[in-house]
Every structure is written in structure tokens, then in C-alpha cells.
Short mmCIF file of C-alpha atoms and ligand atoms in Angstrom, two decimals:
data_model
loop_
_atom_site.label_atom_id
_atom_site.label_comp_id
_atom_site.label_asym_id
_atom_site.label_seq_id
_atom_site.Cartn_x
_atom_site.Cartn_y
_atom_site.Cartn_z
CA MET A 1 17.91 9.43 18.91
CA ASN A 2 15.76 7.61 21.47
CA LEU A 3 13.49 5.34 19.45
CA SER A 4 12.13 3.30 22.33
CA ILE A 5 8.52 2.20 22.13
CA PRO A 6 6.44 3.29 25.15
CA ALA A 7 3.64 1.14 26.60
CA ILE A 8 1.17 3.87 25.63
CA LEU A 9 1.54 5.47 22.19
CA GLN A 10 0.69 9.14 21.71
CA ASN A 11 -0.50 11.38 18.91
CA TYR A 12 1.95 13.83 17.35
CA ILE A 13 0.23 17.22 17.04
CA ASP A 14 1.91 20.61 16.62
CA GLY A 15 5.32 19.06 17.24
CA CYS A 16 4.24 17.67 20.65
CA PHE A 17 3.22 14.23 21.87
CA SER A 18 -0.23 14.06 23.46
CA ASP A 19 -2.92 11.64 24.63
CA PRO A 20 -6.23 11.56 22.77
CA LEU A 21 -8.61 14.20 24.14
CA SER A 22 -11.29 11.55 24.72
CA GLY A 23 -8.94 9.44 26.82
CA ASN A 24 -9.91 6.40 24.69
CA PHE A 25 -7.30 3.80 23.76
CA LEU A 26 -7.20 0.61 21.70
CA GLN A 27 -5.19 -2.51 22.61
CA ASN A 28 -2.45 -3.42 20.14
CA VAL A 29 -1.54 -7.13 19.77
CA ASN A 30 1.53 -8.94 18.39
CA PRO A 31 -0.02 -11.21 15.73
CA ALA A 32 2.80 -13.76 15.86
CA THR A 33 2.44 -14.42 19.60
CA GLY A 34 -1.04 -13.19 20.49
CA ALA A 35 0.54 -11.12 23.29
CA LYS A 36 -0.92 -7.72 24.14
CA SER A 37 1.49 -4.92 23.31
CA GLU A 38 0.99 -1.12 23.26
CA MET A 39 -2.10 0.93 24.01
CA VAL A 40 -3.00 3.04 20.97
CA PRO A 41 -4.92 6.35 21.07
CA ASN A 42 -8.38 6.13 19.54
CA SER A 43 -8.52 9.75 18.43
CA ASN A 44 -11.73 11.45 17.38
CA LYS A 45 -12.88 14.68 15.78
CA LYS A 46 -11.58 16.80 18.68
CA ASP A 47 -8.03 15.53 18.06
CA VAL A 48 -8.50 16.07 14.33
CA GLN A 49 -9.54 19.66 15.08
CA ALA A 50 -6.41 20.17 17.22
CA ALA A 51 -4.27 18.82 14.36
CA VAL A 52 -6.02 21.06 11.82
CA THR A 53 -5.46 24.13 14.03
CA ALA A 54 -1.74 23.27 14.24
CA ALA A 55 -1.57 22.70 10.48
CA GLU A 56 -3.31 26.03 9.80
CA ASP A 57 -0.71 27.83 11.91
CA ALA A 58 2.16 26.07 10.09
CA GLN A 59 0.73 26.21 6.60
CA GLU A 60 1.89 29.57 5.27
CA ALA A 61 5.51 29.19 6.30
CA TRP A 62 5.77 25.63 4.94
CA ALA A 63 4.01 26.48 1.67
CA ASN A 64 6.42 29.40 1.20
CA SER A 65 9.54 27.48 2.20
CA SER A 66 12.09 26.99 -0.56
CA ALA A 67 12.40 23.69 -2.39
CA GLN A 68 15.92 23.50 -0.96
CA GLU A 69 14.58 23.72 2.62
CA ARG A 70 12.00 20.99 2.01
CA PHE A 71 14.62 18.84 0.27
CA THR A 72 17.03 19.18 3.19
CA ILE A 73 14.48 18.18 5.85
CA LEU A 74 12.93 15.29 3.89
CA ASN A 75 16.37 13.99 3.00
CA LYS A 76 17.33 14.13 6.67
CA ILE A 77 14.24 12.13 7.59
CA ALA A 78 15.28 9.52 4.97
CA GLY A 79 18.74 9.33 6.51
CA ASN A 80 17.35 8.96 10.02
CA ILE A 81 15.03 6.15 8.88
CA GLU A 82 18.03 4.34 7.41
CA ALA A 83 20.10 4.96 10.54
CA ASN A 84 17.37 3.30 12.63
CA LEU A 85 16.61 0.46 10.20
CA ASP A 86 17.01 -2.34 12.74
CA VAL A 87 14.75 -0.75 15.37
CA LEU A 88 12.08 0.11 12.81
CA ALA A 89 12.22 -3.33 11.19
CA LEU A 90 11.77 -5.12 14.50
CA ALA A 91 8.86 -2.82 15.40
CA GLU A 92 7.22 -3.49 12.02
CA THR A 93 7.58 -7.24 12.37
CA ASN A 94 6.24 -7.30 15.94
CA ASP A 95 3.28 -5.20 14.84
CA ASN A 96 2.45 -6.82 11.50
CA GLY A 97 3.74 -10.41 11.74
CA LYS A 98 5.84 -10.22 8.56
CA PRO A 99 9.27 -11.89 8.58
CA LEU A 100 12.01 -9.67 9.98
CA TRP A 101 14.16 -10.16 6.87
CA LEU A 102 11.29 -8.76 4.78
CA SER A 103 10.82 -5.71 7.03
CA LYS A 104 14.55 -5.02 6.71
CA LYS A 105 14.89 -5.72 3.02
CA VAL A 106 11.71 -4.06 1.79
CA ASP A 107 9.53 -2.06 4.20
CA ILE A 108 11.99 0.16 6.03
CA ARG A 109 14.31 0.72 3.06
CA ARG A 110 11.34 1.72 0.97
CA ALA A 111 10.17 4.22 3.62
CA ALA A 112 13.61 5.89 3.40
CA ASP A 113 13.48 5.71 -0.41
CA ASN A 114 10.05 7.39 -0.42
CA PHE A 115 11.37 10.38 1.53
CA ARG A 116 14.57 10.61 -0.54
CA PHE A 117 12.71 10.27 -3.84
CA PHE A 118 10.21 13.03 -3.03
CA ALA A 119 12.91 15.22 -1.43
CA THR A 120 14.53 15.36 -4.86
CA ALA A 121 11.11 15.73 -6.54
CA ALA A 122 10.64 18.96 -4.56
CA MET A 123 13.82 20.28 -6.22
CA HIS A 124 12.84 19.25 -9.75
CA PHE A 125 9.09 19.84 -9.83
CA SER A 126 8.02 22.49 -12.32
CA ALA A 127 4.94 23.62 -14.23
CA ASP A 128 4.18 24.15 -17.91
CA SER A 129 4.00 27.22 -20.08
CA HIS A 130 2.08 27.46 -23.36
CA VAL A 131 2.97 30.24 -25.71
CA ASN A 132 1.12 31.36 -28.85
CA LEU A 133 1.14 34.54 -30.93
CA GLN A 134 -1.65 36.08 -28.89
CA ALA A 135 -0.69 35.12 -25.35
CA ILE A 136 1.72 33.53 -22.94
CA ASN A 137 0.14 31.07 -20.53
CA TYR A 138 2.09 29.96 -17.53
CA THR A 139 0.85 27.51 -14.95
CA VAL A 140 1.59 27.83 -11.28
CA ARG A 141 1.31 24.75 -9.05
CA LYS A 142 0.49 25.66 -5.47
CA PRO A 143 0.17 23.29 -2.50
CA VAL A 144 -3.42 22.18 -1.87
CA GLY A 145 -3.16 23.34 1.76
CA ILE A 146 -3.99 20.82 4.47
CA VAL A 147 -4.28 17.23 3.25
CA GLY A 148 -5.30 13.93 4.88
CA CYS A 149 -3.32 10.70 4.38
CA ILE A 150 -4.86 7.40 5.54
CA SER A 151 -3.06 4.09 5.12
CA PRO A 152 -3.58 0.33 5.73
CA TRP A 153 -1.75 -2.33 7.77
CA ASN A 154 -0.16 -4.54 5.13
CA LEU A 155 2.88 -2.37 4.33
CA PRO A 156 2.57 0.00 7.27
CA ILE A 157 5.44 2.52 7.11
CA TYR A 158 6.05 1.83 3.41
CA LEU A 159 2.59 3.04 2.36
CA PHE A 160 2.28 5.70 5.08
CA THR A 161 5.43 7.45 3.83
CA TRP A 162 4.47 6.92 0.17
CA LYS A 163 1.69 9.48 0.82
CA ILE A 164 3.26 11.76 3.41
CA ALA A 165 6.53 12.35 1.55
CA PRO A 166 5.01 13.81 -1.68
CA ALA A 167 2.41 15.77 0.30
CA LEU A 168 5.19 17.46 2.30
CA ALA A 169 7.48 17.84 -0.72
CA ALA A 170 4.72 19.76 -2.51
CA GLY A 171 4.40 22.19 0.43
CA ASN A 172 1.29 20.88 2.17
CA CYS A 173 0.64 20.41 5.87
CA VAL A 174 -0.48 16.87 6.60
CA ILE A 175 -2.90 15.13 8.96
CA ALA A 176 -1.92 11.46 8.69
CA LYS A 177 -3.43 8.32 10.18
CA PRO A 178 -1.80 4.89 10.04
CA SER A 179 -3.85 1.73 10.44
CA GLU A 180 -4.88 1.18 14.06
CA VAL A 181 -3.75 -2.44 13.56
CA THR A 182 -0.09 -1.44 12.90
CA PRO A 183 0.55 1.96 14.53
CA VAL A 184 4.06 1.58 15.95
CA THR A 185 6.35 2.54 13.05
CA ALA A 186 4.16 5.60 12.39
CA TYR A 187 4.67 6.57 16.03
CA LEU A 188 8.44 6.10 15.61
CA LEU A 189 8.30 8.17 12.43
CA SER A 190 6.85 11.07 14.43
CA LYS A 191 9.90 10.85 16.72
CA ILE A 192 12.17 10.83 13.66
CA CYS A 193 10.41 13.86 12.15
CA GLU A 194 10.73 15.77 15.42
CA GLU A 195 14.48 15.03 15.50
CA SER A 196 14.94 15.85 11.81
CA GLY A 197 13.84 19.46 12.14
CA LEU A 198 10.41 19.27 10.52
CA PRO A 199 8.63 22.39 11.80
CA ALA A 200 5.82 21.89 14.33
CA GLY A 201 2.36 21.42 12.81
CA VAL A 202 3.62 20.55 9.31
CA LEU A 203 3.03 16.83 9.88
CA ASN A 204 0.50 15.69 12.48
CA ILE A 205 0.15 11.95 13.08
CA LEU A 206 -3.08 10.80 14.69
CA HIS A 207 -3.81 7.27 15.81
CA GLY A 208 -7.22 5.65 15.86
CA ASP A 209 -9.69 3.50 14.00
CA GLY A 210 -11.60 4.24 10.81
CA PRO A 211 -15.03 5.17 12.23
CA SER A 212 -13.66 7.45 14.95
CA CYS A 213 -10.47 9.02 13.57
CA GLY A 214 -10.34 8.27 9.82
CA ALA A 215 -13.92 9.42 9.24
CA ALA A 216 -13.26 12.68 11.15
CA ILE A 217 -10.25 13.43 8.91
CA VAL A 218 -12.31 12.77 5.79
CA ALA A 219 -15.21 14.95 6.98
CA HIS A 220 -13.18 17.97 8.20
CA PRO A 221 -13.91 20.90 5.86
CA ALA A 222 -10.39 22.42 6.18
CA ILE A 223 -8.77 19.24 4.84
CA LYS A 224 -8.89 19.76 1.08
CA ALA A 225 -7.53 16.47 -0.26
CA ILE A 226 -7.67 12.86 0.90
CA SER A 227 -5.11 10.29 -0.13
CA PHE A 228 -6.38 6.88 0.96
CA THR A 229 -5.08 3.35 0.59
CA GLY A 230 -7.20 0.50 1.90
CA SER A 231 -10.26 -1.58 1.19
CA THR A 232 -12.79 -0.89 -1.55
CA ARG A 233 -15.47 -0.86 1.16
CA ALA A 234 -13.81 2.00 3.08
CA GLY A 235 -12.93 3.76 -0.19
CA LYS A 236 -16.65 3.89 -1.09
CA GLU A 237 -17.53 5.35 2.32
CA ILE A 238 -14.79 7.95 2.02
CA ALA A 239 -15.85 8.94 -1.50
CA SER A 240 -19.47 9.33 -0.38
CA VAL A 241 -18.40 11.91 2.24
CA ALA A 242 -15.52 13.64 0.42
CA ALA A 243 -17.00 13.91 -3.10
CA PRO A 244 -19.95 16.21 -2.17
CA MET A 245 -17.40 18.45 -0.39
CA PHE A 246 -15.41 18.58 -3.68
CA LYS A 247 -12.24 17.33 -2.04
CA LYS A 248 -9.46 16.00 -4.21
CA LEU A 249 -9.46 12.23 -3.84
CA SER A 250 -6.86 9.56 -4.48
CA LEU A 251 -8.18 6.09 -3.69
CA GLU A 252 -5.88 3.04 -3.88
CA LEU A 253 -8.16 0.10 -3.16
CA GLY A 254 -8.42 -3.69 -3.35
CA GLY A 255 -7.30 -6.10 -6.03
CA LYS A 256 -7.88 -9.61 -7.36
CA ASN A 257 -5.03 -9.64 -9.80
CA PRO A 258 -4.56 -12.14 -12.63
CA ASN A 259 -1.21 -13.85 -13.10
CA ILE A 260 -1.38 -15.08 -16.72
CA ILE A 261 0.99 -17.88 -17.70
CA PHE A 262 1.48 -18.85 -21.36
CA GLU A 263 3.06 -22.14 -22.45
CA ASP A 264 5.99 -20.34 -24.12
CA CYS A 265 7.15 -18.52 -20.98
CA ASN A 266 10.61 -18.72 -19.42
CA TRP A 267 9.55 -21.51 -17.06
CA GLU A 268 12.03 -21.07 -14.23
CA LEU A 269 11.61 -17.33 -14.09
CA MET A 270 7.81 -17.67 -14.21
CA MET A 271 7.78 -20.23 -11.40
CA ALA A 272 10.00 -18.16 -9.08
CA GLU A 273 8.02 -14.98 -9.73
CA THR A 274 4.68 -16.77 -9.38
CA VAL A 275 5.58 -18.11 -5.93
CA ARG A 276 6.68 -14.61 -4.93
CA ALA A 277 3.57 -12.96 -6.42
CA SER A 278 1.28 -15.46 -4.72
CA PHE A 279 2.58 -15.52 -1.17
CA SER A 280 4.89 -12.57 -0.40
CA ASN A 281 3.94 -10.90 2.88
CA GLN A 282 1.53 -13.85 3.51
CA GLY A 283 -0.35 -12.82 0.34
CA GLN A 284 -1.24 -9.51 2.01
CA ILE A 285 -0.14 -7.21 -0.81
CA CYS A 286 -2.78 -5.51 -2.93
CA LEU A 287 -0.67 -6.46 -5.99
CA CYS A 288 -0.41 -10.19 -5.25
CA GLY A 289 -1.38 -12.40 -8.18
CA SER A 290 -4.23 -14.15 -6.40
CA ARG A 291 -5.84 -15.55 -9.58
CA ILE A 292 -3.45 -17.69 -11.58
CA LEU A 293 -4.56 -18.26 -15.17
CA VAL A 294 -2.45 -20.93 -16.85
CA GLN A 295 -2.55 -22.19 -20.44
CA GLU A 296 -4.18 -25.63 -20.53
CA SER A 297 -1.27 -27.30 -22.37
CA VAL A 298 1.10 -26.71 -19.42
CA ALA A 299 -1.42 -26.71 -16.55
CA GLU A 300 -0.58 -30.19 -15.23
CA LYS A 301 3.17 -29.52 -15.21
CA PHE A 302 2.60 -26.12 -13.65
CA LEU A 303 0.41 -27.40 -10.83
CA LYS A 304 2.81 -30.22 -9.93
CA GLU A 305 5.80 -27.88 -9.61
CA PHE A 306 3.87 -24.99 -8.06
CA VAL A 307 2.44 -27.24 -5.33
CA GLU A 308 5.93 -28.63 -4.59
CA LYS A 309 7.43 -25.14 -4.31
CA THR A 310 4.54 -23.88 -2.18
CA LYS A 311 4.76 -26.82 0.22
CA ALA A 312 8.46 -26.05 0.66
CA LEU A 313 7.75 -22.53 2.02
CA THR A 314 8.43 -22.39 5.74
CA VAL A 315 5.76 -20.79 7.94
CA GLY A 316 6.47 -19.67 11.50
CA ASP A 317 8.14 -17.23 13.89
CA PRO A 318 8.80 -14.04 11.89
CA LEU A 319 11.90 -13.36 14.00
CA GLN A 320 13.43 -16.59 12.70
CA ASP A 321 14.46 -17.45 9.19
CA ASN A 322 10.97 -18.32 7.86
CA GLN A 323 9.61 -17.38 4.45
CA GLN A 324 6.07 -16.82 5.78
CA GLY A 325 5.19 -15.06 9.03
CA ALA A 326 1.88 -14.41 10.82
CA ILE A 327 -1.40 -13.03 9.49
CA VAL A 328 -1.79 -9.45 10.72
CA SER A 329 -4.71 -9.91 13.17
CA LYS A 330 -7.09 -12.52 14.55
CA MET A 331 -9.94 -10.80 12.73
CA HIS A 332 -8.17 -11.03 9.38
CA PHE A 333 -7.02 -14.59 10.14
CA ASP A 334 -10.68 -15.60 10.71
CA LYS A 335 -11.66 -13.93 7.43
CA ILE A 336 -9.07 -15.98 5.53
CA VAL A 337 -10.05 -19.23 7.27
CA ASN A 338 -13.69 -18.55 6.37
CA ALA A 339 -12.76 -17.80 2.75
CA ILE A 340 -11.01 -21.18 2.49
CA ALA A 341 -14.08 -22.91 3.99
CA LYS A 342 -16.24 -21.07 1.44
CA ALA A 343 -13.97 -22.28 -1.40
CA LYS A 344 -14.59 -25.87 -0.25
CA GLU A 345 -18.35 -25.24 -0.04
CA GLU A 346 -18.26 -23.88 -3.59
CA GLY A 347 -16.72 -27.17 -4.75
CA GLY A 348 -13.07 -26.09 -4.90
CA THR A 349 -10.23 -28.56 -4.46
CA ILE A 350 -7.48 -27.60 -2.01
CA LEU A 351 -4.25 -28.82 -3.60
CA CYS A 352 -2.17 -27.81 -0.61
CA GLY A 353 -2.14 -25.60 2.49
CA GLY A 354 -4.96 -23.65 4.03
CA GLU A 355 -4.24 -25.28 7.37
CA VAL A 356 -3.99 -23.46 10.66
CA ILE A 357 -0.40 -23.82 11.89
CA LYS A 358 0.50 -23.85 15.58
CA PRO A 359 4.25 -23.34 15.93
CA THR A 360 5.70 -24.47 19.25
CA GLY A 361 7.24 -21.94 21.64
CA ARG A 362 6.57 -18.22 21.72
CA CYS A 363 4.36 -18.32 18.61
CA GLU A 364 1.91 -21.02 19.71
CA ASN A 365 -0.92 -18.47 19.95
CA GLY A 366 -0.07 -16.64 16.72
CA ASN A 367 -2.12 -16.38 13.52
CA PHE A 368 -0.44 -18.74 11.05
CA ILE A 369 -1.92 -20.32 7.90
CA SER A 370 -0.03 -22.49 5.41
CA PRO A 371 -0.02 -21.12 1.82
CA CYS A 372 -3.01 -22.49 -0.05
CA ILE A 373 -3.66 -23.39 -3.71
CA ILE A 374 -7.25 -23.94 -4.87
CA THR A 375 -8.44 -25.36 -8.21
CA GLY A 376 -11.73 -26.47 -9.73
CA LEU A 377 -13.67 -23.20 -9.44
CA GLY A 378 -15.12 -21.20 -12.31
CA PRO A 379 -14.80 -17.44 -12.78
CA ASP A 380 -18.13 -16.75 -11.06
CA ALA A 381 -17.23 -18.47 -7.76
CA CYS A 382 -16.84 -16.01 -4.85
CA THR A 383 -13.35 -17.42 -4.28
CA ASN A 384 -12.44 -16.15 -7.76
CA THR A 385 -14.21 -12.79 -7.54
CA ASP A 386 -13.73 -11.56 -3.94
CA GLU A 387 -10.47 -10.28 -2.51
CA ILE A 388 -9.19 -12.64 0.21
CA PHE A 389 -5.92 -10.78 0.93
CA GLY A 390 -4.12 -13.77 2.40
CA PRO A 391 -1.88 -16.69 1.38
CA VAL A 392 -4.55 -18.14 -0.92
CA VAL A 393 -4.46 -18.40 -4.71
CA THR A 394 -6.78 -20.03 -7.20
CA VAL A 395 -5.75 -21.61 -10.51
CA GLN A 396 -7.92 -21.57 -13.64
CA THR A 397 -6.97 -22.65 -17.16
CA PHE A 398 -7.38 -21.10 -20.61
CA LYS A 399 -6.74 -22.20 -24.20
CA THR A 400 -6.28 -18.95 -26.15
CA LYS A 401 -5.08 -15.45 -25.34
CA GLU A 402 -8.62 -14.15 -25.92
CA GLU A 403 -9.91 -16.57 -23.28
CA ALA A 404 -7.13 -15.48 -20.91
CA ILE A 405 -8.17 -11.85 -21.31
CA GLN A 406 -11.83 -12.71 -20.73
CA LEU A 407 -10.97 -14.52 -17.49
CA ALA A 408 -8.56 -11.77 -16.40
CA ASN A 409 -11.26 -9.13 -16.80
CA ALA A 410 -14.05 -11.18 -15.17
CA VAL A 411 -13.82 -9.39 -11.79
CA SER A 412 -14.84 -5.97 -10.52
CA TYR A 413 -11.22 -5.10 -9.61
CA GLY A 414 -8.52 -3.75 -11.93
CA LEU A 415 -5.34 -3.05 -10.01
CA SER A 416 -2.50 -5.03 -11.60
CA ALA A 417 -1.86 -7.97 -13.93
CA THR A 418 1.20 -10.09 -14.63
CA ILE A 419 1.90 -11.85 -17.93
CA PHE A 420 4.48 -14.56 -18.55
CA THR A 421 5.32 -15.23 -22.19
CA GLN A 422 8.37 -14.92 -24.46
CA ASN A 423 6.21 -13.84 -27.38
CA ILE A 424 6.30 -10.05 -27.52
CA SER A 425 3.13 -9.87 -29.64
CA THR A 426 1.16 -11.95 -27.14
CA ALA A 427 2.55 -9.86 -24.28
CA ASN A 428 1.59 -6.57 -25.93
CA PHE A 429 -1.83 -7.82 -27.04
CA VAL A 430 -2.77 -9.01 -23.55
CA ALA A 431 -1.21 -5.99 -21.80
CA ASP A 432 -3.33 -3.72 -24.00
CA LYS A 433 -6.62 -5.55 -23.35
CA VAL A 434 -6.34 -6.39 -19.67
CA GLU A 435 -8.24 -4.00 -17.39
CA ALA A 436 -5.57 -2.90 -14.91
CA GLY A 437 -3.61 0.19 -13.93
CA ILE A 438 -0.30 -1.69 -13.76
CA VAL A 439 0.87 -4.56 -16.00
CA TRP A 440 4.07 -6.52 -15.42
CA ILE A 441 5.52 -8.70 -18.18
CA ASN A 442 7.89 -11.49 -17.08
CA THR A 443 8.28 -9.88 -13.64
CA TRP A 444 6.20 -8.93 -10.61
CA LEU A 445 6.27 -5.95 -8.23
CA ASN A 446 9.14 -4.46 -10.18
CA ARG A 447 8.81 -0.85 -9.05
CA ASP A 448 10.24 2.41 -10.33
CA LEU A 449 8.97 5.22 -8.09
CA ARG A 450 8.59 7.55 -11.11
CA THR A 451 5.83 5.44 -12.71
CA PRO A 452 2.07 6.03 -12.27
CA PHE A 453 0.68 3.68 -9.61
CA GLY A 454 -3.02 2.89 -9.18
CA GLY A 455 -5.98 0.90 -10.39
CA VAL A 456 -9.14 1.01 -12.50
CA LYS A 457 -12.68 -0.25 -11.78
CA ASP A 458 -13.21 -1.05 -8.07
CA SER A 459 -9.45 -0.80 -7.44
CA GLY A 460 -9.63 2.95 -7.16
CA VAL A 461 -9.37 6.40 -8.62
CA GLY A 462 -6.24 8.44 -9.31
CA ARG A 463 -2.56 7.62 -9.49
CA GLU A 464 0.31 7.89 -7.04
CA GLY A 465 4.04 7.99 -7.76
CA GLY A 466 6.40 10.46 -9.44
CA TRP A 467 4.86 13.59 -10.92
CA GLU A 468 1.36 12.08 -10.52
CA ALA A 469 1.69 12.40 -6.75
CA MET A 470 3.18 15.90 -6.96
CA LYS A 471 0.30 16.93 -9.23
CA PHE A 472 -2.28 15.42 -6.88
CA PHE A 473 -0.88 17.37 -3.94
CA THR A 474 -0.87 20.69 -5.85
CA GLU A 475 -3.51 22.85 -7.54
CA ALA A 476 -2.79 24.17 -11.01
CA LYS A 477 -3.49 27.83 -11.68
CA ASN A 478 -3.07 29.07 -15.25
CA ILE A 479 -2.12 32.70 -15.80
CA CYS A 480 -2.57 34.16 -19.27
CA ILE A 481 -0.73 37.32 -20.42
CA SER A 482 -1.74 38.94 -23.66
CA GLN A 483 1.04 39.44 -26.23
CA GLN A 484 -0.97 42.20 -27.97
CA PRO A 485 0.56 45.64 -27.45
P1 NAD B 1 -9.27 -0.74 5.58
O1 NAD B 1 -10.02 -0.08 4.48
O2 NAD B 1 -10.03 -1.48 6.60
O3 NAD B 1 -8.43 0.36 6.39
C1 NAD B 1 -7.48 1.19 5.76
C2 NAD B 1 -7.34 2.46 6.56
O4 NAD B 1 -8.54 3.21 6.47
C3 NAD B 1 -7.10 2.24 8.05
O5 NAD B 1 -6.23 3.25 8.51
C4 NAD B 1 -8.49 2.40 8.64
O6 NAD B 1 -8.48 2.79 9.99
C5 NAD B 1 -9.06 3.49 7.75
N1 NAD B 1 -10.51 3.52 7.61
C6 NAD B 1 -11.38 2.48 7.63
N2 NAD B 1 -12.64 2.93 7.42
C7 NAD B 1 -12.55 4.27 7.24
C8 NAD B 1 -13.50 5.30 6.98
N3 NAD B 1 -14.80 5.05 6.86
N4 NAD B 1 -13.07 6.58 6.86
C9 NAD B 1 -11.75 6.86 6.95
N5 NAD B 1 -10.81 5.94 7.24
C10 NAD B 1 -11.20 4.65 7.35
O7 NAD B 1 -8.16 -1.63 4.87
P2 NAD B 1 -7.10 -2.60 5.57
O8 NAD B 1 -7.83 -3.82 6.01
O9 NAD B 1 -6.28 -1.82 6.53
O10 NAD B 1 -6.14 -2.94 4.34
C11 NAD B 1 -6.38 -3.97 3.43
C12 NAD B 1 -6.97 -3.42 2.14
O11 NAD B 1 -6.11 -2.42 1.61
C13 NAD B 1 -7.08 -4.48 1.07
O12 NAD B 1 -8.34 -4.35 0.44
C14 NAD B 1 -5.96 -4.14 0.10
O13 NAD B 1 -6.15 -4.55 -1.22
C15 NAD B 1 -5.94 -2.65 0.21
N6 NAD B 1 -4.65 -2.12 -0.24
C16 NAD B 1 -4.60 -1.45 -1.43
C17 NAD B 1 -3.39 -0.97 -1.91
C18 NAD B 1 -3.30 -0.22 -3.21
O14 NAD B 1 -2.27 0.41 -3.45
N7 NAD B 1 -4.30 -0.26 -4.06
C19 NAD B 1 -2.23 -1.17 -1.15
C20 NAD B 1 -2.32 -1.87 0.05
C21 NAD B 1 -3.54 -2.33 0.51
#
């Protein structure tokens, strides 16, 4: 398979590669070096229409294909992702700035896992029946039809495939758009799908920005469901367009997740997981524990060790053996730098990091920030309420579990929460009261693809994962047969 990356990326519509009809392109940039890389189509509603026409032509045959056929193709795509792991990982790192070891260990493997997991889901998915003396009810789950999948830049192919794979497994045709900031692995995925025997028009991958391409997908009347992962801001815009059209909506949005540390925790485990939860992927994971809440009795000890461990993290060239790579774009880098300045203005104390790093050599123009720990700010400070989405955490203290819960719930977001304690009653009490869709106890980002994934409050609507995703991408029809003679 030829997985070379051309200088000009193309859309994948109806099984063919094409330029955007407008002729408009965006400039892609390597965030670790600042060097210009590929040109990226900035598709608009005309390209979306072409993709919808292709999907309409493909829809009936794909919806009526057997589970075995869908399993075989999706499983082949998984295998081809694995077979090209090194090429995909390098592309992801050059596009996103994350360390190459992370792309290899997490992002690309997970993309293959997503396809394999939902390939088998296609084989096992079934619907209910409800029988009583008067009637037999059986439920049929049919594909929604044509669905839109829109994903962000932080885990590019990982999150893109997390949507596409269940949508295809359930028998839908898909119009998918990756982030314009990290388009390359999605382009390579279109090559892989072509080679894996996915019929033309079943998956159409369009490139472009939110206002031009994403908005056109959301607004197209033939696209009956939108699965979106990204910012709460964009999620609101999408809901305002899609809801009056009665589209099915799954919105996975921002987070400002509490990491709650009790004095009786397993200290070493807590410390290792807290460093990981704070700064993995340069803190650019919606599930990062960006608000650390630590019990007052151990706060001093915690801060001393946490600062030491954070200072020891190496930041630099993502192609070398560094723990932290580059921030995804100059625009996002500026946002993080401004957020740190705001924290100082608000009276916060920077215990370490937050400095702009200029590595020597090929990365001297890259976007690097040292991991930053901030203390001294109350729950109402913007630094503690607004998502920063970078290598920046705040630390607040609490005395009792009730106070911890109050602090944990003092934001508009409700994606995930992490609790460190060896007391099962404390763990259960806090897990029950914390406003979040996902709670981890004595671990972080410990994922089983069968579990429901999503947030409450401003972190979104709906759940992905396992049967939740298969249900989202299907419509239930109940059929009732009388048992009366
Ligand atoms: P973003 O909202 O700017 O963009 C996400 C995607 O939506 C991109 O493909 C973009 O082009 C598109 N888009 C933007 N505006 C649109 C519109 N009006 N209509 C249709 N499409 C539109 O987000 P981002 O900066 O790429 O990603 C970071 C955000 O994503 C953070 O807030 C983070 O918390 C969130 N996120 C959430 C999860 C989750 O599972 N909850 C996972 C990862 C990231």
C-alpha cells in the first residue's frame, strides 16, 4: 500500500480523491518546527453535497449488507492500520506535535482497536423483544442513514475512528471531517479504506475548517445524525442548527476535570497517575485532571513531590525521547500563554513551568511550553473555571469529603473525575456525588471500549462507546403482534 503523503491533500468522495470544488486550500504547519507542510482542502457546501450524493447512492447496499460483510471490511481496515503503524504514527506526530512514542503506543493502536472493536460489535449487535399475554413486541434497529462525524485535533485518528467505526458497523454511510489542524492521518485513512475494499460512497472524508465545511455538514438536511467531539463553543453552535432539524446529536465537549486526592491514598500510585493525568499529550486531553484538589493534611508533601516530578519531565523534539512534545498550533499556544498570564493577574502563584521553551536545532521555532503548576486561586478564578487544554494544572485544598465534592462540582463542566483514596466508602460516596459522566478511582484514563463515554453539564449530551454508540447510530422501530386469535 502506498501511504505517501502528497504536498496537496485531497477529499475522499465516492471512492475517488478530488480537490475541493471551490479550489480553496488551507496551509498545514508542523507545530514542532513551525515549518509549512501540506495544503489542505477547505471544502464547502458544494463538496458536502457531492459527498451526500455519493452516500445516497451507496446507502441501500451498505445498509442491507450482512453483519459478516461489514465485520470483514472493518476488520481489514484495522489490520491495515496496524500494518502501517510506523507511517501513521510519524504523520500524527508531525501534524500534532505529540511525542512519537505516544503516537505509536496510544493513538494509532487505538485507531486499529476502534475498527476491530466495532467490527465485532456489528456481529453481536441485537435488539430486544418484549412478550406479554396479549402481544409480542420486537424491536428492529435500522441504520440512521447518512451521518456526519466531526472530530478535534488532540487525538486526531483516535477520535476520528471512534466515531466512524460504529457508524459504519451499524450500516450507515458517513460524511466525516477531521480537524483542519491535523488532517493527515484522516487522509491516510481514506487511502487505507480504499485499499481495504470499503465500497465507494460508504465513507466520504472531507477536509476543511468549521465555518466552511463542518457547518455545511451540520446543516445538510439529508444528514440525519451528527456525532461531534470538540469545544463547548462549537457544540453550542452545532446544537442550535441541528436541534431544530430534529437530528440525532452526540456532543462530546470540553472538560475541567477534578483530580481528588485524599490523605489515605496509595501515595506512589496517586503521584504517578496524577503526573500522567495532568500532562499527558501536553495536557491536551479532554479527560486531563486539570484541577487538582488535595486534602489539606497532605498538601505540603504533595506539592513538594509533584513539583519535583513535573520539573523532571523533558520537553522538546517529539521525534526524540521526550515526555512532552509541542502544542498543536501557534493559535492554541498563544491561548495557553495568555491563560497563564491571566492566572498571574488573578493572583495565582506559579510553582513551576509555564515558560516558553526554545529547543535548539530543528525545533527552535516550535510551540513548546514547560508543564505548569498554579496555586493560590479560589474556585471562582477563571483559571479554575475555564478550560485551558494545555500543560497547566491548578491545585486547591479541602478538609472534608463534602468540601471536596463542593469544589469538584464548582464548574460548568462535568466530563470526568478521578479519586485517590484507599477507603472504599469515601470513594463510593464521592463517586456518587461528583457531577461527571466518567469517574476513575485510583486510576486515570483506564478505558474499556464497552463502557459508556461522555459528559454531563457543559461537557456534552449523549454517550459513545459499546452498545451506546451502536444505539446512537441506529433507529429503534418497535413492531407489536397481537397474541389474540
Ligand atoms: P473545536 O470545537 O474548535 O473543533 C472541533 C471540530 O469541529 C473541528 O473539526 C472543527 O473544524 C469543527 N468545527 C468547529 N466549529 C464548527 C461548527 N460551527 N460547525 C461544525 N464543525 C465545527 O475543538 P478543537 O479545538 O479542535 O478541540 C479541542 C476541544 O475538544 C476541547 O474543548 C476539548 O475538551 C474537546 N474535546 C472533547 C473530547 C470529549 O470526548 N469530550 C475529546 C477531545 C477533545
